C-alpha positions in Angstrom: 33.0 -1.9 -111.3 33.5 -5.5 -112.7 34.4 -7.1 -109.4 35.0 -10.8 -109.5 32.8 -13.2 -107.6 33.8 -16.6 -109.1 36.1 -18.4 -106.5 38.1 -20.3 -109.2 38.8 -17.0 -111.0 39.5 -15.1 -107.8 42.1 -17.6 -106.7 43.7 -17.9 -110.2 43.8 -14.1 -110.4 45.0 -13.2 -106.9 48.4 -11.9 -107.9 49.5 -11.6 -104.3 52.0 -8.7 -103.7 54.1 -8.2 -100.6 54.6 -4.6 -99.4 58.2 -4.1 -98.2 57.0 -2.3 -95.0 56.5 -3.5 -91.5 53.1 -2.9 -90.0 51.7 -3.0 -86.4 48.4 -3.0 -84.8 47.8 -0.6 -82.0 44.9 1.1 -80.3 44.1 4.6 -79.1 41.5 6.5 -77.3 40.3 9.2 -79.7 41.8 10.0 -83.1 45.1 8.9 -84.6 48.0 11.0 -83.3 49.6 13.6 -85.4 52.2 12.0 -87.8 50.4 8.6 -87.9 48.8 7.7 -91.2 46.8 4.5 -90.6 46.3 2.0 -93.6 43.4 0.5 -91.6 41.2 1.8 -88.7 38.6 -0.1 -86.9 36.3 1.6 -84.3 35.7 -0.8 -81.4 34.0 -0.3 -78.0 37.5 -0.4 -76.4 39.0 2.2 -78.6 40.3 3.0 -82.2 42.4 0.2 -83.7 45.0 1.4 -86.0 47.2 -0.5 -88.4 50.2 1.7 -89.1 53.8 1.4 -90.3 56.1 0.4 -87.5 58.2 3.5 -87.8 55.3 5.7 -87.4 54.1 3.8 -84.3 57.7 4.0 -82.9 57.9 7.8 -83.6 54.5 8.3 -81.8 55.4 6.0 -79.0 52.4 3.8 -79.7 52.5 0.3 -78.0 52.3 -2.9 -80.1 53.3 -6.5 -79.8 52.9 -7.9 -83.3 54.8 -6.9 -86.4 53.2 -7.9 -89.7 54.0 -8.0 -93.4 51.2 -6.8 -95.7 50.2 -8.8 -98.7 47.7 -7.4 -101.2 45.6 -9.7 -103.4 45.6 -7.7 -106.6 42.4 -9.3 -107.9 39.4 -7.0 -107.6 37.2 -9.2 -105.5 33.5 -8.4 -105.0 32.6 -7.7 -101.4 29.9 -10.4 -101.6 32.2 -13.0 -103.2 32.1 -16.3 -101.3 35.0 -18.4 -100.2 38.1 -16.3 -101.0 38.9 -15.4 -97.4 38.3 -19.1 -96.3 40.5 -20.5 -99.0 43.4 -18.1 -98.3 43.1 -18.4 -94.5 42.9 -22.2 -94.9 46.0 -22.4 -97.1 48.0 -20.2 -94.7 46.7 -22.1 -91.7 47.8 -25.3 -93.3 51.3 -23.9 -93.4 51.1 -22.8 -89.7 50.7 -19.1 -90.6 48.4 -16.7 -88.9 46.5 -14.2 -91.1 44.5 -11.0 -90.3 42.4 -10.1 -93.4 41.1 -6.7 -94.2 38.8 -6.2 -97.1 39.0 -2.9 -99.0 36.6 -1.8 -101.7 38.9 -3.2 -104.4 41.2 -5.7 -102.8 41.9 -7.9 -99.8 44.9 -7.1 -97.6 46.5 -9.9 -95.5 48.6 -9.1 -92.4 50.9 -12.0 -91.7 53.9 -12.4 -89.3 56.5 -10.2 -90.8 59.3 -12.8 -90.2 57.4 -15.3 -92.3 55.9 -13.0 -94.9 58.0 -14.4 -97.8 56.7 -17.9 -96.8 53.2 -16.7 -96.8 53.6 -15.1 -100.2 54.9 -18.4 -101.6 51.9 -20.3 -100.1 49.5 -17.8 -101.8 51.4 -18.1 -105.1 51.0 -21.9 -105.0 47.3 -21.5 -104.2 46.8 -19.2 -107.2 48.5 -21.8 -109.4 46.1 -24.5 -108.1 48.9 -26.7 -106.7 48.7 -29.7 -104.4 46.3 -29.1 -101.5 44.2 -26.7 -103.5 41.4 -25.6 -101.1 39.0 -25.9 -104.0 39.6 -29.6 -104.1 38.6 -29.8 -100.4 35.6 -27.6 -100.9 34.5 -29.9 -103.8 35.2 -33.0 -101.7 38.2 -34.1 -103.7 40.9 -33.5 -101.1 
């Protein structure tokens, strides 16, 4: 499948893309309600976590308290690649941005505070360009 493992190439090739939608995290007992098409599901002891479009959650009267923007890293990262999540989360944390990462088979998807999603995208674009504060410098002991 030609998934990338090299951290330098992963970061340079991220091509972060911001989805225009608004996403929320919610939980249900049992399956997702009719009319709700989750983009992520996680089975936990406490229930089924769903990440869904905000309008679907509202229509189904599902509770939530966090509205997120979704950024997809377009690089095809290998599931056993080392350091991508740490580098991305570190860069976003350095800008005071929270991040919830979900790894799909082909791409990583980042859920960030919706109101600051544009700022998060800019941070990731700078990271891909290897700009100042490049996490690779810190990993190599140069920063």
